[in-house]
PDB file of C-alpha atoms in Angstrom:
ATOM      1  CA  MET A  30     -47.455  85.747-160.974  1.00 85.00           C
ATOM      2  CA  TYR A  31     -49.811  83.987-158.523  1.00 90.00           C
ATOM      3  CA  ASP A  32     -51.873  85.830-155.921  1.00 94.00           C
ATOM      4  CA  LEU A  33     -51.770  83.738-152.657  1.00 95.00           C
ATOM      5  CA  ARG A  34     -54.183  82.932-149.778  1.00 95.00           C
ATOM      6  CA  VAL A  35     -52.274  82.049-146.510  1.00 96.00           C
ATOM      7  CA  VAL A  36     -54.715  80.077-144.203  1.00 94.00           C
ATOM      8  CA  VAL A  37     -54.256  78.880-140.485  1.00 93.00           C
ATOM      9  CA  GLU A  38     -54.843  75.282-141.185  1.00 92.00           C
ATOM     10  CA  GLU A  39     -54.463  73.536-137.858  1.00 91.00           C
ATOM     11  CA  ILE A  40     -52.941  74.703-134.200  1.00 89.00           C
ATOM     12  CA  ARG A  41     -51.407  71.632-132.519  1.00 87.00           C
ATOM     13  CA  GLY A  42     -49.984  73.533-129.487  1.00 85.00           C
ATOM     14  CA  PHE A  43     -51.231  76.802-127.788  1.00 84.00           C
ATOM     15  CA  CYS A  44     -51.216  79.974-129.664  1.00 83.00           C
ATOM     16  CA  ASP A  45     -51.707  82.685-127.042  1.00 78.00           C
ATOM     17  CA  LEU A  46     -52.024  85.657-129.709  1.00 79.00           C
ATOM     18  CA  PRO A  47     -54.564  83.896-130.538  1.00 78.00           C
ATOM     19  CA  MET A  48     -54.934  82.629-134.066  1.00 83.00           C
ATOM     20  CA  HIS A  49     -57.822  80.353-134.988  1.00 87.00           C
ATOM     21  CA  PRO A  50     -58.067  77.739-137.757  1.00 90.00           C
ATOM     22  CA  GLY A  51     -59.677  79.423-140.766  1.00 91.00           C
ATOM     23  CA  ASP A  52     -57.923  82.720-140.338  1.00 92.00           C
ATOM     24  CA  TYR A  53     -56.077  83.809-143.401  1.00 94.00           C
ATOM     25  CA  PHE A  54     -54.626  86.777-145.362  1.00 95.00           C
ATOM     26  CA  GLU A  55     -53.894  87.145-149.010  1.00 95.00           C
ATOM     27  CA  VAL A  56     -51.091  88.242-151.011  1.00 95.00           C
ATOM     28  CA  ARG A  57     -51.968  90.232-154.311  1.00 92.00           C
ATOM     29  CA  GLY A  58     -49.070  91.559-156.203  1.00 89.00           C
ATOM     30  CA  GLY A  59     -46.540  93.167-153.796  1.00 89.00           C
ATOM     31  CA  ARG A  60     -49.419  93.890-151.210  1.00 92.00           C
ATOM     32  CA  ILE A  61     -50.698  91.934-147.963  1.00 94.00           C
ATOM     33  CA  TYR A  62     -54.317  92.023-147.416  1.00 94.00           C
ATOM     34  CA  ILE A  63     -56.038  91.142-143.955  1.00 93.00           C
ATOM     35  CA  PRO A  64     -59.579  90.811-143.753  1.00 92.00           C
ATOM     36  CA  ALA A  65     -61.607  93.708-141.827  1.00 90.00           C
ATOM     37  CA  GLY A  66     -61.458  92.812-138.042  1.00 85.00           C
ATOM     38  CA  LYS A  67     -58.745  90.395-138.392  1.00 84.00           C
ATOM     39  CA  TYR A  68     -55.082  90.507-137.821  1.00 85.00           C
ATOM     40  CA  MET A  69     -51.768  88.539-138.312  1.00 88.00           C
ATOM     41  CA  CYS A  70     -49.017  87.567-135.843  1.00 88.00           C
ATOM     42  CA  LEU A  71     -45.898  89.472-136.448  1.00 88.00           C
ATOM     43  CA  TRP A  72     -43.990  86.413-135.501  1.00 86.00           C
ATOM     44  CA  ALA A  73     -45.531  83.932-137.874  1.00 89.00           C
ATOM     45  CA  LEU A  74     -45.327  86.304-140.637  1.00 91.00           C
ATOM     46  CA  GLN A  75     -41.625  86.661-140.355  1.00 90.00           C
ATOM     47  CA  SER A  76     -41.356  82.936-140.927  1.00 88.00           C
ATOM     48  CA  LEU A  77     -43.616  83.095-143.863  1.00 92.00           C
ATOM     49  CA  MET A  78     -42.322  86.100-145.555  1.00 93.00           C
ATOM     50  CA  PRO A  79     -39.402  84.496-147.481  1.00 92.00           C
ATOM     51  CA  MET A  80     -41.672  81.845-149.190  1.00 92.00           C
ATOM     52  CA  LEU A  81     -44.373  84.176-150.211  1.00 93.00           C
ATOM     53  CA  PRO A  82     -42.625  85.987-153.328  1.00 93.00           C
ATOM     54  CA  VAL A  83     -41.174  82.474-154.424  1.00 91.00           C
ATOM     55  CA  LYS A  84     -44.792  80.817-154.168  1.00 92.00           C
ATOM     56  CA  GLN A  85     -46.058  83.850-156.405  1.00 91.00           C
ATOM     57  CA  ARG A  86     -43.709  82.640-159.261  1.00 88.00           C
ATOM     58  CA  GLN A  87     -44.119  79.823-162.137  1.00 82.00           C
ATOM     59  CA  ILE A  88     -41.594  77.233-161.526  1.00 74.00           C
ATOM     60  CA  ASN A  89     -40.649  75.251-164.511  1.00 68.00           C
ATOM     61  CA  GLU A  90     -38.254  72.779-163.254  1.00 69.00           C
ATOM     62  CA  THR A  91     -39.440  69.078-162.837  1.00 65.00           C
ATOM     63  CA  ASN A  92     -38.150  68.396-159.509  1.00 66.00           C
ATOM     64  CA  ASP A  93     -38.165  71.701-157.811  1.00 73.00           C
ATOM     65  CA  TRP A  94     -39.554  71.402-154.368  1.00 77.00           C
ATOM     66  CA  ILE A  95     -41.211  74.854-154.241  1.00 81.00           C
ATOM     67  CA  PRO A  96     -44.283  74.229-156.089  1.00 79.00           C
ATOM     68  CA  HIS A  97     -45.090  71.041-153.914  1.00 79.00           C
ATOM     69  CA  THR A  98     -44.679  72.952-150.670  1.00 84.00           C
ATOM     70  CA  HIS A  99     -47.579  74.306-149.215  1.00 88.00           C
ATOM     71  CA  ARG A 100     -47.253  74.292-145.341  1.00 90.00           C
ATOM     72  CA  ILE A 101     -45.036  76.217-142.842  1.00 90.00           C
ATOM     73  CA  VAL A 102     -44.959  76.112-139.049  1.00 90.00           C
ATOM     74  CA  CYS A 103     -44.980  79.136-136.786  1.00 88.00           C
ATOM     75  CA  PRO A 104     -41.431  79.381-135.348  1.00 86.00           C
ATOM     76  CA  ASP A 105     -42.915  79.383-131.638  1.00 85.00           C
ATOM     77  CA  PRO A 106     -42.355  75.707-130.674  1.00 81.00           C
ATOM     78  CA  ASN A 107     -45.222  75.974-128.151  1.00 83.00           C
ATOM     79  CA  GLY A 108     -47.588  77.033-130.664  1.00 83.00           C
ATOM     80  CA  LEU A 109     -47.167  74.748-133.550  1.00 86.00           C
ATOM     81  CA  VAL A 110     -49.401  76.839-135.833  1.00 91.00           C
ATOM     82  CA  ILE A 111     -49.741  75.126-139.122  1.00 92.00           C
ATOM     83  CA  PHE A 112     -50.174  77.536-142.131  1.00 94.00           C
ATOM     84  CA  ARG A 113     -51.301  76.575-145.557  1.00 94.00           C
ATOM     85  CA  ILE A 114     -50.147  78.587-148.726  1.00 95.00           C
ATOM     86  CA  ASP A 115     -52.723  78.093-151.568  1.00 93.00           C
ATOM     87  CA  ARG A 116     -52.286  79.720-154.954  1.00 91.00           C
ATOM     88  CA  LEU A 117     -55.471  81.607-156.086  1.00 89.00           C
ATOM     89  CA  ASP A 118     -56.967  81.033-159.616  1.00 71.00           C
ATOM     90  CA  PRO A 119     -56.388  84.125-161.446  1.00 59.00           C
ATOM     91  CA  GLY A 120     -59.929  84.206-162.909  1.00 51.00           C
ATOM     92  CA  GLN A 121     -62.209  83.044-159.997  1.00 46.00           C
ATOM     93  CA  GLY A 122     -60.037  83.631-156.689  1.00 45.00           C
ATOM     94  CA  GLU A 123     -60.549  79.989-155.890  1.00 48.00           C
ATOM     95  CA  SER A 124     -57.572  78.320-154.130  1.00 50.00           C
ATOM     96  CA  GLN A 125     -55.227  75.654-155.711  1.00 52.00           C
ATOM     97  CA  GLY A 126     -53.016  73.311-154.171  1.00 47.00           C
ATOM     98  CA  LYS A 127     -55.607  71.819-151.674  1.00 44.00           C
ATOM     99  CA  GLU A 128     -55.168  68.772-149.008  1.00 39.00           C
ATOM    100  CA  GLY A 129     -54.263  65.511-151.170  1.00 35.00           C
ATOM    101  CA  GLN A 130     -53.202  67.435-154.377  1.00 37.00           C
ATOM    102  CA  LEU A 131     -49.719  68.308-155.535  1.00 33.00           C
ATOM    103  CA  GLU A 132     -48.919  71.068-158.001  1.00 38.00           C
ATOM    104  CA  SER A 133     -46.927  70.254-161.126  1.00 37.00           C
ATOM    105  CA  PRO A 134     -44.483  72.809-162.817  1.00 36.00           C
ATOM    106  CA  ALA A 135     -47.181  73.275-165.515  1.00 37.00           C
ATOM    107  CA  GLY A 136     -49.846  74.080-162.904  1.00 39.00           C
ATOM    108  CA  ASP A 137     -51.762  70.735-163.027  1.00 40.00           C
ATOM    109  CA  SER A 138     -52.529  70.152-159.522  1.00 41.00           C
ATOM    110  CA  ALA A 139     -53.208  66.555-159.853  1.00 41.00           C
ATOM    111  CA  ALA A 140     -49.616  65.595-161.280  1.00 50.00           C
ATOM    112  CA  PRO A 141     -47.605  63.662-158.839  1.00 60.00           C
ATOM    113  CA  ILE A 142     -43.962  64.452-158.095  1.00 70.00           C
ATOM    114  CA  PRO A 143     -41.706  61.781-159.724  1.00 82.00           C
ATOM    115  CA  PRO A 144     -40.321  59.469-157.157  1.00 89.00           C
ATOM    116  CA  ARG A 145     -36.308  59.289-156.459  1.00 91.00           C
ATOM    117  CA  LEU A 146     -33.743  57.682-154.406  1.00 94.00           C
ATOM    118  CA  LEU A 147     -33.776  58.869-150.840  1.00 92.00           C
ATOM    119  CA  VAL A 148     -30.841  58.092-148.372  1.00 93.00           C
ATOM    120  CA  ASN A 149     -30.641  58.095-144.727  1.00 92.00           C
ATOM    121  CA  GLU A 150     -26.817  57.756-144.208  1.00 91.00           C
ATOM    122  CA  LYS A 151     -27.354  57.358-140.430  1.00 92.00           C
ATOM    123  CA  ILE A 152     -28.511  53.805-141.100  1.00 95.00           C
ATOM    124  CA  CYS A 153     -26.203  52.939-143.714  1.00 96.00           C
ATOM    125  CA  SER A 154     -23.928  49.920-142.619  1.00 95.00           C
ATOM    126  CA  GLY A 155     -21.536  50.230-145.264  1.00 95.00           C
ATOM    127  CA  CYS A 156     -22.127  46.870-146.639  1.00 96.00           C
ATOM    128  CA  ARG A 157     -22.126  47.967-150.185  1.00 96.00           C
ATOM    129  CA  ALA A 158     -24.501  45.447-151.428  1.00 97.00           C
ATOM    130  CA  CYS A 159     -26.317  48.181-153.091  1.00 97.00           C
ATOM    131  CA  GLU A 160     -23.266  48.780-155.231  1.00 97.00           C
ATOM    132  CA  LEU A 161     -23.065  45.059-156.212  1.00 97.00           C
ATOM    133  CA  ALA A 162     -26.800  44.743-157.023  1.00 98.00           C
ATOM    134  CA  CYS A 163     -26.559  47.837-159.352  1.00 97.00           C
ATOM    135  CA  SER A 164     -23.550  46.434-161.322  1.00 97.00           C
ATOM    136  CA  LEU A 165     -24.930  42.818-161.797  1.00 97.00           C
ATOM    137  CA  TYR A 166     -28.206  44.364-163.158  1.00 97.00           C
ATOM    138  CA  HIS A 167     -26.665  47.088-165.382  1.00 96.00           C
ATOM    139  CA  GLU A 168     -23.393  45.299-166.264  1.00 95.00           C
ATOM    140  CA  ASN A 169     -23.882  41.869-165.385  1.00 96.00           C
ATOM    141  CA  ALA A 170     -21.035  41.795-163.140  1.00 96.00           C
ATOM    142  CA  PHE A 171     -20.344  42.127-159.370  1.00 96.00           C
ATOM    143  CA  ALA A 172     -17.980  45.219-159.807  1.00 96.00           C
ATOM    144  CA  PRO A 173     -18.696  48.258-157.485  1.00 96.00           C
ATOM    145  CA  GLU A 174     -16.676  50.412-159.947  1.00 96.00           C
ATOM    146  CA  LEU A 175     -19.510  49.834-162.528  1.00 97.00           C
ATOM    147  CA  ALA A 176     -22.276  50.853-160.182  1.00 97.00           C
ATOM    148  CA  ARG A 177     -24.445  54.010-160.807  1.00 97.00           C
ATOM    149  CA  LEU A 178     -24.027  54.867-157.042  1.00 96.00           C
ATOM    150  CA  TRP A 179     -21.152  54.418-154.490  1.00 95.00           C
ATOM    151  CA  VAL A 180     -20.715  54.573-150.816  1.00 96.00           C
ATOM    152  CA  GLU A 181     -18.068  56.748-149.298  1.00 94.00           C
ATOM    153  CA  LYS A 182     -16.508  55.885-145.916  1.00 92.00           C
ATOM    154  CA  ASP A 183     -16.313  59.059-143.620  1.00 90.00           C
ATOM    155  CA  GLU A 184     -13.991  57.709-140.781  1.00 89.00           C
ATOM    156  CA  PRO A 185     -13.989  60.948-138.696  1.00 88.00           C
ATOM    157  CA  GLU A 186     -17.792  61.095-138.455  1.00 87.00           C
ATOM    158  CA  GLY A 187     -18.151  57.193-138.245  1.00 88.00           C
ATOM    159  CA  LEU A 188     -20.591  57.244-141.453  1.00 90.00           C
ATOM    160  CA  ASP A 189     -20.849  55.542-144.701  1.00 94.00           C
ATOM    161  CA  ARG A 190     -22.183  57.804-147.051  1.00 92.00           C
ATOM    162  CA  PRO A 191     -24.283  56.469-150.261  1.00 94.00           C
ATOM    163  CA  HIS A 192     -23.830  58.971-153.354  1.00 94.00           C
ATOM    164  CA  VAL A 193     -26.863  58.512-155.416  1.00 95.00           C
ATOM    165  CA  CYS A 194     -28.008  60.422-158.673  1.00 94.00           C
ATOM    166  CA  ARG A 195     -30.639  63.130-157.361  1.00 89.00           C
ATOM    167  CA  GLN A 196     -32.392  63.492-160.680  1.00 89.00           C
ATOM    168  CA  CYS A 197     -31.968  66.960-160.404  1.00 85.00           C
ATOM    169  CA  GLY A 198     -35.018  69.053-162.046  1.00 78.00           C
ATOM    170  CA  ASN A 199     -32.540  71.286-163.656  1.00 80.00           C
ATOM    171  CA  ALA A 200     -29.786  68.564-164.261  1.00 88.00           C
ATOM    172  CA  ALA A 201     -26.690  69.917-164.767  1.00 91.00           C
ATOM    173  CA  CYS A 202     -25.209  66.842-166.490  1.00 95.00           C
ATOM    174  CA  VAL A 203     -28.096  67.152-169.209  1.00 94.00           C
ATOM    175  CA  LYS A 204     -27.142  70.733-169.767  1.00 93.00           C
ATOM    176  CA  ALA A 205     -23.329  70.199-169.854  1.00 95.00           C
ATOM    177  CA  CYS A 206     -23.639  67.341-172.630  1.00 96.00           C
ATOM    178  CA  PRO A 207     -22.476  68.922-175.863  1.00 96.00           C
ATOM    179  CA  GLU A 208     -24.147  65.974-178.039  1.00 96.00           C
ATOM    180  CA  GLY A 209     -27.403  65.817-176.358  1.00 95.00           C
ATOM    181  CA  ALA A 210     -26.785  62.186-175.220  1.00 97.00           C
ATOM    182  CA  LEU A 211     -28.687  62.646-172.009  1.00 96.00           C
ATOM    183  CA  SER A 212     -32.224  63.163-171.748  1.00 94.00           C
ATOM    184  CA  ARG A 213     -35.313  62.269-169.456  1.00 91.00           C
ATOM    185  CA  ASP A 214     -37.132  59.075-169.495  1.00 92.00           C
ATOM    186  CA  ALA A 215     -40.637  60.136-170.080  1.00 88.00           C
ATOM    187  CA  ARG A 216     -42.210  57.759-167.437  1.00 89.00           C
ATOM    188  CA  THR A 217     -39.744  57.767-164.637  1.00 91.00           C
ATOM    189  CA  ARG A 218     -37.888  61.273-165.146  1.00 89.00           C
ATOM    190  CA  ALA A 219     -34.708  59.498-164.745  1.00 94.00           C
ATOM    191  CA  VAL A 220     -31.752  60.726-166.662  1.00 94.00           C
ATOM    192  CA  ILE A 221     -31.145  58.339-169.505  1.00 94.00           C
ATOM    193  CA  LEU A 222     -28.075  57.816-171.819  1.00 96.00           C
ATOM    194  CA  ASP A 223     -27.992  57.561-175.662  1.00 96.00           C
ATOM    195  CA  ARG A 224     -24.958  55.442-176.197  1.00 95.00           C
ATOM    196  CA  SER A 225     -24.886  56.253-179.794  1.00 96.00           C
ATOM    197  CA  ARG A 226     -24.374  59.993-179.240  1.00 96.00           C
ATOM    198  CA  CYS A 227     -21.914  59.910-176.300  1.00 97.00           C
ATOM    199  CA  THR A 228     -18.234  60.634-177.067  1.00 96.00           C
ATOM    200  CA  GLY A 229     -17.108  60.144-173.616  1.00 96.00           C
ATOM    201  CA  CYS A 230     -15.819  63.642-173.003  1.00 96.00           C
ATOM    202  CA  GLY A 231     -16.718  63.532-169.408  1.00 96.00           C
ATOM    203  CA  SER A 232     -18.538  67.029-169.251  1.00 97.00           C
ATOM    204  CA  CYS A 233     -21.682  65.461-167.573  1.00 96.00           C
ATOM    205  CA  ALA A 234     -19.522  64.040-164.660  1.00 96.00           C
ATOM    206  CA  ARG A 235     -17.631  67.218-164.050  1.00 96.00           C
ATOM    207  CA  ALA A 236     -20.976  69.282-164.037  1.00 95.00           C
ATOM    208  CA  CYS A 237     -22.603  66.882-161.372  1.00 93.00           C
ATOM    209  CA  PRO A 238     -22.445  69.207-158.060  1.00 89.00           C
ATOM    210  CA  PHE A 239     -23.137  65.889-155.955  1.00 88.00           C
ATOM    211  CA  GLN A 240     -20.217  63.747-157.259  1.00 88.00           C
ATOM    212  CA  ALA A 241     -22.783  61.276-157.993  1.00 92.00           C
ATOM    213  CA  LEU A 242     -22.097  60.648-161.632  1.00 94.00           C
ATOM    214  CA  ARG A 243     -18.850  58.487-162.795  1.00 95.00           C
ATOM    215  CA  LEU A 244     -17.487  57.499-166.048  1.00 96.00           C
ATOM    216  CA  HIS A 245     -17.159  53.815-166.992  1.00 96.00           C
ATOM    217  CA  PRO A 246     -13.510  52.842-166.259  1.00 94.00           C
ATOM    218  CA  ARG A 247     -12.712  51.493-169.447  1.00 94.00           C
ATOM    219  CA  GLU A 248     -15.187  53.013-171.981  1.00 93.00           C
ATOM    220  CA  SER A 249     -15.629  56.465-170.640  1.00 93.00           C
ATOM    221  CA  TYR A 250     -19.331  56.606-170.811  1.00 96.00           C
ATOM    222  CA  PRO A 251     -21.172  57.966-168.004  1.00 97.00           C
ATOM    223  CA  LEU A 252     -22.785  55.338-165.645  1.00 97.00           C
ATOM    224  CA  THR A 253     -26.145  57.083-165.115  1.00 96.00           C
ATOM    225  CA  CYS A 254     -28.686  55.792-162.866  1.00 96.00           C
ATOM    226  CA  ASP A 255     -32.055  55.141-164.880  1.00 95.00           C
ATOM    227  CA  LEU A 256     -33.740  53.996-161.524  1.00 96.00           C
ATOM    228  CA  CYS A 257     -33.848  50.351-163.048  1.00 96.00           C
ATOM    229  CA  GLY A 258     -37.058  51.454-164.936  1.00 94.00           C
ATOM    230  CA  GLY A 259     -38.874  52.427-161.691  1.00 94.00           C
ATOM    231  CA  ASP A 260     -37.814  49.423-159.462  1.00 95.00           C
ATOM    232  CA  PRO A 261     -34.095  50.153-158.193  1.00 97.00           C
ATOM    233  CA  ARG A 262     -32.295  47.080-157.450  1.00 97.00           C
ATOM    234  CA  CYS A 263     -30.086  48.899-154.858  1.00 97.00           C
ATOM    235  CA  VAL A 264     -33.122  49.975-152.753  1.00 97.00           C
ATOM    236  CA  GLN A 265     -34.140  46.087-152.844  1.00 97.00           C
ATOM    237  CA  ARG A 266     -30.818  44.926-151.620  1.00 96.00           C
ATOM    238  CA  CYS A 267     -30.577  47.552-148.867  1.00 97.00           C
ATOM    239  CA  ALA A 268     -30.869  45.407-145.495  1.00 96.00           C
ATOM    240  CA  THR A 269     -31.163  48.462-143.288  1.00 96.00           C
ATOM    241  CA  GLY A 270     -33.493  50.807-145.281  1.00 95.00           C
ATOM    242  CA  ALA A 271     -30.863  53.521-145.807  1.00 95.00           C
ATOM    243  CA  LEU A 272     -31.846  53.607-149.320  1.00 96.00           C
ATOM    244  CA  ARG A 273     -35.570  54.128-150.237  1.00 94.00           C
ATOM    245  CA  PHE A 274     -37.333  54.747-153.472  1.00 95.00           C
ATOM    246  CA  GLY A 275     -40.251  57.387-153.094  1.00 90.00           C
ATOM    247  CA  ARG A 276     -40.995  61.091-152.541  1.00 81.00           C
ATOM    248  CA  ALA A 277     -39.503  63.157-149.682  1.00 72.00           C
ATOM    249  CA  GLY A 278     -41.990  63.470-146.974  1.00 60.00           C
ATOM    250  CA  ASP A 279     -43.967  60.252-147.839  1.00 63.00           C
ATOM    251  CA  ARG A 280     -44.427  57.783-144.932  1.00 53.00           C
TER     252      ARG A 280
END
């Protein structure tokens, strides 16, 4: 388990306690240590507490968001106190996960989070050009039923909801395949299919918790999203920007 240092990084509003940039406390094992003569806001602490035990642990799932999340905001909307949670190097007490760095599951703070498809359903027009672009690229046909993503019409809400592969870090589809036909692309980290090993059993599609994985309507192999090798055609064809290829939080 990691020890932690929680630092007041920035105050964007007005903190009447007051906290000051640079104030900090440390978490070592199950104890909180506050430097002599310092204090910690109880209201801010209650918002930080759920994250502290989680940040202490090593996460080994590729796309898990916990290792890459460092900042929490005080719940007082007038205060807007930004806290940064750093992991301490167990040998030297130096902090890891500083500004501009991202922690990988293996602890390499310079390794980037792999990009994936991001969806803003509020601006999806329902044109379904993404489905056609996807099927043309992968199957050489304009056939929505052969696309690796699909758009659901939600009439009561007045929304069109694109369903895309989320490239889960702990992918249920990969774990469910009895033949080992699904794996990760070493470069893009997308889930890819080895057709020679696939039996068309459909276990992967049933295991997907997001209904994003479908089977080919005639040949029964899974229509896995391979991110087009890192340049998704669906994103290229999306006129409204409802589909984006990147990392959550990037601008």
